[in-house]
PDB file of C-alpha atoms in Angstrom:
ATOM      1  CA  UNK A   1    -181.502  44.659  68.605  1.00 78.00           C
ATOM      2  CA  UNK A   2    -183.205  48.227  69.022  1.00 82.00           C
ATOM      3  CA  UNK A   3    -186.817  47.468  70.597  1.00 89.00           C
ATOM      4  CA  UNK A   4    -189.592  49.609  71.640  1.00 94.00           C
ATOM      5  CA  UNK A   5    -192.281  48.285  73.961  1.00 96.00           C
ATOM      6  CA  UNK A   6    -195.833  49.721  74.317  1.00 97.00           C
ATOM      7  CA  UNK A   7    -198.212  48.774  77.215  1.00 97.00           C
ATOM      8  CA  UNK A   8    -200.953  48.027  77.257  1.00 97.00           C
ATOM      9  CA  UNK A   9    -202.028  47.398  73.933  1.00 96.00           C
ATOM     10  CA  UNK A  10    -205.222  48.676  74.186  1.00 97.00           C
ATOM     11  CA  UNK A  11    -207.117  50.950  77.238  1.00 98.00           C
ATOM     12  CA  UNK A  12    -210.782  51.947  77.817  1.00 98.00           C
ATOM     13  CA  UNK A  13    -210.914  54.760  80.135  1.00 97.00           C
ATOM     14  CA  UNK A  14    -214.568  56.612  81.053  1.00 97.00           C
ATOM     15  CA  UNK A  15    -214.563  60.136  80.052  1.00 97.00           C
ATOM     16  CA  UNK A  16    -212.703  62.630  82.606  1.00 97.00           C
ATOM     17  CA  UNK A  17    -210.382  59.227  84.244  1.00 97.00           C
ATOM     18  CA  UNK A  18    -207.031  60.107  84.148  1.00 98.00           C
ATOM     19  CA  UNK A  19    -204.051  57.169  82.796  1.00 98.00           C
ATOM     20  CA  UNK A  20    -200.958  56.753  81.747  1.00 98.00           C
ATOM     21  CA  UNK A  21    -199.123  55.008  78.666  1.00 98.00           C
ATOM     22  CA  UNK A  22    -195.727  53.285  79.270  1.00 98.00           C
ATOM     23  CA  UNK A  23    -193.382  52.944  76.632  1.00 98.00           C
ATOM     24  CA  UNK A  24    -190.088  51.034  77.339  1.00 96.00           C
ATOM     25  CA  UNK A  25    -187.104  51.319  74.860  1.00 94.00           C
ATOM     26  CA  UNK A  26    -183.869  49.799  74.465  1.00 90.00           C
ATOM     27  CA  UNK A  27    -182.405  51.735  71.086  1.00 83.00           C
ATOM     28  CA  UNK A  28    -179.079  52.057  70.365  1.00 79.00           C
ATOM     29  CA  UNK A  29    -177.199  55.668  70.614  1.00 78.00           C
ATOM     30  CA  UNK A  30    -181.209  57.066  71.542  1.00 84.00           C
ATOM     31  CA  UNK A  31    -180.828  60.556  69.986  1.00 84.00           C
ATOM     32  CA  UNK A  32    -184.553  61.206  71.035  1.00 88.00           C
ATOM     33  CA  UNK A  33    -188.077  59.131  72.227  1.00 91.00           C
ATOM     34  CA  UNK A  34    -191.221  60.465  70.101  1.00 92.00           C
ATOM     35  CA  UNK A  35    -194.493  60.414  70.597  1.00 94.00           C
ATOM     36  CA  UNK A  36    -197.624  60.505  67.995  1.00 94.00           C
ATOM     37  CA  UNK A  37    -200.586  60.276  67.691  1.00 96.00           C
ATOM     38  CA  UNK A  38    -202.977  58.229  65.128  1.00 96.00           C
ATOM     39  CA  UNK A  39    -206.596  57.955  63.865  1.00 95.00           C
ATOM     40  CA  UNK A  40    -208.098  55.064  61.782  1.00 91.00           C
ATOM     41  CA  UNK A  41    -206.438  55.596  58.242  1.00 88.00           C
ATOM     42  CA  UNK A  42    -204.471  58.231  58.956  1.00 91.00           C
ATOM     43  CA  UNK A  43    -200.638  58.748  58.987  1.00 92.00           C
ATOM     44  CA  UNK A  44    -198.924  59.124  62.909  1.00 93.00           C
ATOM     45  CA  UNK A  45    -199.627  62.962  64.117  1.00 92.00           C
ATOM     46  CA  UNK A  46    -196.367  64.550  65.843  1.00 89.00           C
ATOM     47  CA  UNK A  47    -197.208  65.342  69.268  1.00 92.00           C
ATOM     48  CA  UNK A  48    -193.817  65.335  71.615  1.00 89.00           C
ATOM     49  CA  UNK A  49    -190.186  64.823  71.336  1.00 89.00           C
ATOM     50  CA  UNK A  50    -187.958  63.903  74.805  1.00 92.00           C
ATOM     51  CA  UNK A  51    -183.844  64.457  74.449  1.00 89.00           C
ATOM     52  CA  UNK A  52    -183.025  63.493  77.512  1.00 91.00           C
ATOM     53  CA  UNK A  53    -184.135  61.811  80.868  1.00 93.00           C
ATOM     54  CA  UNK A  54    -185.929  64.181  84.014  1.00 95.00           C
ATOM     55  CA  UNK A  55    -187.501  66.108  80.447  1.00 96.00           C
ATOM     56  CA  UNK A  56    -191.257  66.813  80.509  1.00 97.00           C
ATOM     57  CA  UNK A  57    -193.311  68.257  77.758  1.00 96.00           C
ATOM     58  CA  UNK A  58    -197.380  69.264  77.764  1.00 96.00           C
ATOM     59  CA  UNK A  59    -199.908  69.864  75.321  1.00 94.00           C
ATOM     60  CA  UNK A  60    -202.934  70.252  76.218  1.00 95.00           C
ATOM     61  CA  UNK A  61    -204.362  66.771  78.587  1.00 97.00           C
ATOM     62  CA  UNK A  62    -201.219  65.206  77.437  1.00 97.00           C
ATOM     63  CA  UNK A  63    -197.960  65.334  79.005  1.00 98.00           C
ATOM     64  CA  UNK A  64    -194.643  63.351  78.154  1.00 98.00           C
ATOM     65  CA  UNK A  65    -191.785  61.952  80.480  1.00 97.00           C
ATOM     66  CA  UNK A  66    -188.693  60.238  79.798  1.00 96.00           C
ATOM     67  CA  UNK A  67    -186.673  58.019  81.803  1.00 94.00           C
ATOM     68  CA  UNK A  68    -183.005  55.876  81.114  1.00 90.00           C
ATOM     69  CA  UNK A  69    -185.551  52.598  79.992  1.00 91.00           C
ATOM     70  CA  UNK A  70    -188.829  54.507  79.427  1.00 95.00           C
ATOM     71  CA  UNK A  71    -191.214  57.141  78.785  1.00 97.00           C
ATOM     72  CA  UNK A  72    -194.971  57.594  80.102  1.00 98.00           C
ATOM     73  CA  UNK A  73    -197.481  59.573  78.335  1.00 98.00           C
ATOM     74  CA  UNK A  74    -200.180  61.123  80.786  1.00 98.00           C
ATOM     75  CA  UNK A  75    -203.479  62.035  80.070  1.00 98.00           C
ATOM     76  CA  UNK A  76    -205.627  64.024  82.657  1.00 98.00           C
ATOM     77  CA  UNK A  77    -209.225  64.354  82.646  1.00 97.00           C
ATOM     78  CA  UNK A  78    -209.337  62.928  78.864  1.00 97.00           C
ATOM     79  CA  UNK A  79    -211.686  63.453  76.586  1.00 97.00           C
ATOM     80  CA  UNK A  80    -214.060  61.357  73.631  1.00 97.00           C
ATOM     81  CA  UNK A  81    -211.654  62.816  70.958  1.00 97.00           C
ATOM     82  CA  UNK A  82    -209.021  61.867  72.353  1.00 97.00           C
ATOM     83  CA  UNK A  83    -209.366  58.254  71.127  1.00 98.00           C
ATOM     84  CA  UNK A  84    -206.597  57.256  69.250  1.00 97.00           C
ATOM     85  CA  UNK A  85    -204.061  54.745  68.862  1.00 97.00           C
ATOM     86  CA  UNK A  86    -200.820  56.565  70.541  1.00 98.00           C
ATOM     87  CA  UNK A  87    -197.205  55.299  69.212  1.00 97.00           C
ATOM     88  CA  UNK A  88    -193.957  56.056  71.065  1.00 96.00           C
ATOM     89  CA  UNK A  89    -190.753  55.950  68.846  1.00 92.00           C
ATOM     90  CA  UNK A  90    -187.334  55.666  69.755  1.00 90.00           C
ATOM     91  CA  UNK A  91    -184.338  57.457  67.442  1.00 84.00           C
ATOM     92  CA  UNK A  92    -181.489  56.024  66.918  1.00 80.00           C
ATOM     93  CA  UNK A  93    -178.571  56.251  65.131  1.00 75.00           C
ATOM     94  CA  UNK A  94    -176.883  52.729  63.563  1.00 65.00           C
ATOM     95  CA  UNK A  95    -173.790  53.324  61.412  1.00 64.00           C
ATOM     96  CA  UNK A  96    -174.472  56.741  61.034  1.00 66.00           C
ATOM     97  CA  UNK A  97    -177.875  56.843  59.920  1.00 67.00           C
ATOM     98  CA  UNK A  98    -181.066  58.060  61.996  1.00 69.00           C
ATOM     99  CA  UNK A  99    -184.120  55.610  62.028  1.00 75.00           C
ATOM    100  CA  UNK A 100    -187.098  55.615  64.245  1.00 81.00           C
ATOM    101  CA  UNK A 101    -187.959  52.462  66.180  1.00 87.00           C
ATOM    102  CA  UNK A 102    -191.565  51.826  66.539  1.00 92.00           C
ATOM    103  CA  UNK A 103    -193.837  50.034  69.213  1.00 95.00           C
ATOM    104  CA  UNK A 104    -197.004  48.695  68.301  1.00 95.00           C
ATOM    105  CA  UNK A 105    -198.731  51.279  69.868  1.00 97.00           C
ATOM    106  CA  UNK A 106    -201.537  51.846  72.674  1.00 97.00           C
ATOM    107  CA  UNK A 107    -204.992  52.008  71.213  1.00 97.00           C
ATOM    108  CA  UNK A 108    -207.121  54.497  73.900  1.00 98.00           C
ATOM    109  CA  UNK A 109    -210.657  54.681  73.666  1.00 98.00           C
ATOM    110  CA  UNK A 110    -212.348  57.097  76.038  1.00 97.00           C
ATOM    111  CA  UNK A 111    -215.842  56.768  76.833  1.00 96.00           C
ATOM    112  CA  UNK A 112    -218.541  59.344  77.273  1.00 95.00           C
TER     113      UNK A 112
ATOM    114  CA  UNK B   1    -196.388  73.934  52.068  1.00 51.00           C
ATOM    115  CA  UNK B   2    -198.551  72.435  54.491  1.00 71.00           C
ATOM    116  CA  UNK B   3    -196.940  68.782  54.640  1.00 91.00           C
ATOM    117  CA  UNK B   4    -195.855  65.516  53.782  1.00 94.00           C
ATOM    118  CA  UNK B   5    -198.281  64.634  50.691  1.00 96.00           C
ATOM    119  CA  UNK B   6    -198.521  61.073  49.602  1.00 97.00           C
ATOM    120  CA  UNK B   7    -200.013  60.075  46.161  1.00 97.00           C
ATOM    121  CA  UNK B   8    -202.197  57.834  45.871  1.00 97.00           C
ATOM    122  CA  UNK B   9    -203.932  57.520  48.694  1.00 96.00           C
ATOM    123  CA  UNK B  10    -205.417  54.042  47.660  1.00 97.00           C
ATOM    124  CA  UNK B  11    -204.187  51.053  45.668  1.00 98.00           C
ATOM    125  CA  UNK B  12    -205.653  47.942  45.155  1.00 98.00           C
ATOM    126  CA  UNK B  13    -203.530  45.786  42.647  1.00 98.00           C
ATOM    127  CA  UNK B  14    -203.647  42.058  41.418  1.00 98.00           C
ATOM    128  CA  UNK B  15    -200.859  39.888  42.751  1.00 97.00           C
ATOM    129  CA  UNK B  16    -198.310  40.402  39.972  1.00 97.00           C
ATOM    130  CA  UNK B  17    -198.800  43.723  39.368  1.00 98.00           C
ATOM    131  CA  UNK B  18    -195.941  46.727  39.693  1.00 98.00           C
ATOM    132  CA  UNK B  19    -196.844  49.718  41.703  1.00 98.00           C
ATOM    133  CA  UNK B  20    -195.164  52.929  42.421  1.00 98.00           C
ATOM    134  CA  UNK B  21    -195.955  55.634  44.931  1.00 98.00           C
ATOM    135  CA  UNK B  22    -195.256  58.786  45.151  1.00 98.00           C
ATOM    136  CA  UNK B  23    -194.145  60.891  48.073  1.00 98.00           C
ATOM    137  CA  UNK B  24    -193.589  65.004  48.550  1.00 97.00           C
ATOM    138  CA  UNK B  25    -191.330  66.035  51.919  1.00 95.00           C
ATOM    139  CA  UNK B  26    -191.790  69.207  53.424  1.00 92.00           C
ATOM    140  CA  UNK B  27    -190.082  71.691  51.364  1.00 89.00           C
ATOM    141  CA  UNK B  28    -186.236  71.859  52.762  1.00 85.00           C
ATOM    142  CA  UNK B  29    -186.427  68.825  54.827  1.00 89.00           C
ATOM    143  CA  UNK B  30    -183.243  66.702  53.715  1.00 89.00           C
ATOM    144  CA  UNK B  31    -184.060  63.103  55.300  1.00 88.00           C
ATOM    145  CA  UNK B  32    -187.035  61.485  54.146  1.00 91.00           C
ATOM    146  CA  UNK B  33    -188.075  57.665  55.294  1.00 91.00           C
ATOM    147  CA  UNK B  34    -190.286  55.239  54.152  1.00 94.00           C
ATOM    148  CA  UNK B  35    -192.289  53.345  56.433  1.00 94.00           C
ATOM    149  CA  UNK B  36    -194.923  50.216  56.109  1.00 96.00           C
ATOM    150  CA  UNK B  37    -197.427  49.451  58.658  1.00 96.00           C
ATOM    151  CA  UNK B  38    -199.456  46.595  59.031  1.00 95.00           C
ATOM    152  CA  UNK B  39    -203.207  46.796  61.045  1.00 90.00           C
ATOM    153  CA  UNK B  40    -202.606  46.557  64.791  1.00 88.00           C
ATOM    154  CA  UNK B  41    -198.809  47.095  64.222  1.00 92.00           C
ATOM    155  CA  UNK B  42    -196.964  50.408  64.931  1.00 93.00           C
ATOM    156  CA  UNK B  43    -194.566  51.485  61.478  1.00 93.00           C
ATOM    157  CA  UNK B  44    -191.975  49.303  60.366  1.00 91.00           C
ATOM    158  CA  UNK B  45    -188.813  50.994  59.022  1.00 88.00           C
ATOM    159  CA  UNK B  46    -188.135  50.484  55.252  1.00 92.00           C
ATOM    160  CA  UNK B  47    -185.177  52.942  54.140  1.00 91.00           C
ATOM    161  CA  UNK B  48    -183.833  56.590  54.735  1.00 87.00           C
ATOM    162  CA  UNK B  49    -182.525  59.183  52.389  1.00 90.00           C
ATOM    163  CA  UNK B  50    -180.425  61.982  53.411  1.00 88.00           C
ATOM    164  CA  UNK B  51    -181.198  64.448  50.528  1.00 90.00           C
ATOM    165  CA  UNK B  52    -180.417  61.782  47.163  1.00 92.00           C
ATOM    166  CA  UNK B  53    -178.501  59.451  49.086  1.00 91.00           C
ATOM    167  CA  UNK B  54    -179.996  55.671  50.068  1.00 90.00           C
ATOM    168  CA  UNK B  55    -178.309  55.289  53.224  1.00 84.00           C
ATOM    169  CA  UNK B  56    -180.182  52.558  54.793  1.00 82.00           C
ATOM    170  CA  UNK B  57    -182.171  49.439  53.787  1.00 84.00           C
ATOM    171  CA  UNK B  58    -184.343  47.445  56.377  1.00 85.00           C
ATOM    172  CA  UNK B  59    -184.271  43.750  55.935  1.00 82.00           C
ATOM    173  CA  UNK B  60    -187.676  44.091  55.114  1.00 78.00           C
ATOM    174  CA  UNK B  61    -186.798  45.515  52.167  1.00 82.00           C
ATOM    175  CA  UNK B  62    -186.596  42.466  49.869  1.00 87.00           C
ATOM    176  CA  UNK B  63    -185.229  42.821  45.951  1.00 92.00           C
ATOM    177  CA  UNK B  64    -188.733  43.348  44.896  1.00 95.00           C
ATOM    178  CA  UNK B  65    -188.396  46.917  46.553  1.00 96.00           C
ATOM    179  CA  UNK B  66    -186.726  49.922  45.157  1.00 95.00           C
ATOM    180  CA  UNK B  67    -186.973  53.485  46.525  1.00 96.00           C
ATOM    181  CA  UNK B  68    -185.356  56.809  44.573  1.00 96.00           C
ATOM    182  CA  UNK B  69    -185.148  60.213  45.881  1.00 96.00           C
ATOM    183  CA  UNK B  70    -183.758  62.140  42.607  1.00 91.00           C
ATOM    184  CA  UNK B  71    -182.323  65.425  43.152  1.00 86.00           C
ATOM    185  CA  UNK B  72    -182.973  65.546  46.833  1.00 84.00           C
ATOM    186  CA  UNK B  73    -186.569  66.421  46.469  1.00 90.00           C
ATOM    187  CA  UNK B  74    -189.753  63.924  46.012  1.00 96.00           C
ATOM    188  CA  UNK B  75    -189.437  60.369  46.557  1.00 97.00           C
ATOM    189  CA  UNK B  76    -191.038  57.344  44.806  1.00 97.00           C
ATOM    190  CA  UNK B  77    -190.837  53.412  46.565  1.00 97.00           C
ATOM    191  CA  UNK B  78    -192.175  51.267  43.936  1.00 97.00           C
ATOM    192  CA  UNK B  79    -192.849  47.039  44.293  1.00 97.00           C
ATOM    193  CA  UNK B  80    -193.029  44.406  41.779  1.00 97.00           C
ATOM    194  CA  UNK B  81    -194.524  41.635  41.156  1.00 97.00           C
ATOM    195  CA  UNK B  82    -196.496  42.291  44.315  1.00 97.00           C
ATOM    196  CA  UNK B  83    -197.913  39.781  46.772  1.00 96.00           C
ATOM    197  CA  UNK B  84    -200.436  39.790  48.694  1.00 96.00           C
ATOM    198  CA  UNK B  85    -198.526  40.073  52.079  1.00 95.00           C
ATOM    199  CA  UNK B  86    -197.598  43.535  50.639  1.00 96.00           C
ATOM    200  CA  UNK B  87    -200.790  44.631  51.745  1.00 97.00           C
ATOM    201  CA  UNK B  88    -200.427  47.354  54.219  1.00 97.00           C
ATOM    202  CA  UNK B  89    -199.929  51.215  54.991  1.00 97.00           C
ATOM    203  CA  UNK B  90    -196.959  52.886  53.210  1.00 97.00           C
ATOM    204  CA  UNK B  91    -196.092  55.662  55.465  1.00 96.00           C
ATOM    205  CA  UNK B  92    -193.643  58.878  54.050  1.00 95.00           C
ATOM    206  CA  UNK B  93    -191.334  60.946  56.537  1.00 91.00           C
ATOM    207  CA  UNK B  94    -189.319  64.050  56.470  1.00 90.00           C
ATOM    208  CA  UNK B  95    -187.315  65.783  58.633  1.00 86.00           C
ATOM    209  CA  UNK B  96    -184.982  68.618  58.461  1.00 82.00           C
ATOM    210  CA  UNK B  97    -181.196  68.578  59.839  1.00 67.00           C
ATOM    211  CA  UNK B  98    -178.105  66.843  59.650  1.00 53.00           C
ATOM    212  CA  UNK B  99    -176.900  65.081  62.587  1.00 41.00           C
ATOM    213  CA  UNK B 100    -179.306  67.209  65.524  1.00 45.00           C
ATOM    214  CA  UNK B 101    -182.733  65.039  66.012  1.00 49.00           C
ATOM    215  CA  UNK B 102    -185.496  67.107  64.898  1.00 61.00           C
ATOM    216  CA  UNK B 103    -189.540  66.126  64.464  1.00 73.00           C
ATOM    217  CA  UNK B 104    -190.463  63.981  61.772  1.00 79.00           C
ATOM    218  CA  UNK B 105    -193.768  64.288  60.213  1.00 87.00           C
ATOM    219  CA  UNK B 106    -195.514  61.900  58.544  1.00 91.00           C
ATOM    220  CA  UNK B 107    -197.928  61.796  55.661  1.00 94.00           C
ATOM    221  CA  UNK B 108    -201.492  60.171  55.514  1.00 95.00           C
ATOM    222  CA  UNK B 109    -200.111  57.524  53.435  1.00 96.00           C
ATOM    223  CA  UNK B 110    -200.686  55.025  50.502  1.00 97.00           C
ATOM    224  CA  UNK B 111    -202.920  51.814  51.837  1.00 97.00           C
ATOM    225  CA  UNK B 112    -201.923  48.825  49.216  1.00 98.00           C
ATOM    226  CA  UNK B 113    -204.582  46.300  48.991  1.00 97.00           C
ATOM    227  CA  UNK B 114    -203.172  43.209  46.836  1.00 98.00           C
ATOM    228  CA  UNK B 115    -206.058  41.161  45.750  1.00 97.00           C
TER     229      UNK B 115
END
């Protein structure tokens, strides 16, 4: 069965200390790993798609990688607003139709 | 167009009760999902259109579910005779292409509250 893993379920970081966000994936035919992001009673914000593994992507203090089994999301020298619960999402295709797999997400909270 | 738009934002309903939301894709975007999402819990997947066409159903999606995508366009998941473990965050997706991955974008969704 297609499974995404997200660890650690929850971080505290003090404001400028760098971490990273593992996300480990077994989903069938992967097609692409996706990260968003998410605020309290909001709907998941698009921040990076990975195709394939070795791929990087950056925005801003954030910056993607993708292995075979997993991705990382990095965050340097983060920042109060960037508190947010982070999900990684897995795409894959079963009997010809694309679905993203879900992990229950990292909830980051960075401290002034 | 500036999104995925999801109407209401808000329900509360007595157990019982039939609801239907409502949700607008980005304009051209030919899949559309429907997700539900519990507090704590990343989205669950419910089902997937590919412009009018159901092609998937989670096994979440129990009888008392039904989702339509008429003409392609908006899409409506409705519930009845809800219960309250059908509480949660109703999440709307679109994305655009056929068989290429592409970025799916989400809406702010419907919270249900079943009192």
């Amino acid at each position: 069965e297609d499974q995404v893993t997200q660890s650690p379920e929850a971080l505290r970081l003090q404001e400028g200390e760098s971490s990273s966000l593992n996300c480990s994936y077994t989903v069938s035919g992967l097609r692409g790993l996706f990260w968003y992001r998410q605020d309290p009673g909001k709907g998941p914000e698009f921040l990076f798609t990975l195709y394939s593994a070795g791929e990087e992507k950056e925005k801003e203090r954030l910056k993607a990688t993708l292995t075979k089994k997993e991705s990382f999301l990095h965050i340097t020298a983060p920042k109060p607003e960037d508190s947010a619960t982070y999900l990684c999402a897995g795409l894959g295709v079963i009997q010809g139709a694309q679905k993203l797999v879900f992990g229950q997400g990292t909830r980051l909270t960075i401290n002034p | 167009d500036t999104g995925v738009s999801q109407d209401p934002r808000h329900k509360i309903t007595k157990r019982g009760q039939n609801v239907t939301f409502r949700c607008d894709p980005i304009s051209e975007h030919n899949r559309l999902y429907w997700y539900r999402q519990t507090l704590g819990q990343g989205p669950e997947f419910l089902t997937y259109f590919q412009n009018e066409a159901q092609l998937e159903k989670s096994r979440l999606l129990s009888d008392r579910f039904s989702a339509e995508r008429p003409k392609g366009s908006f899409s409506t998941l409705e519930i009845q005779r809800t219960e309250q473990g059908d509480s949660a965050m109703y999440l709307c997706a679109s994305s655009l292409g056929f068989y290429s991955t592409s970025e799916a974008f989400f809406g702010q969704g419907t919270r249900l509250t079943v009192v």
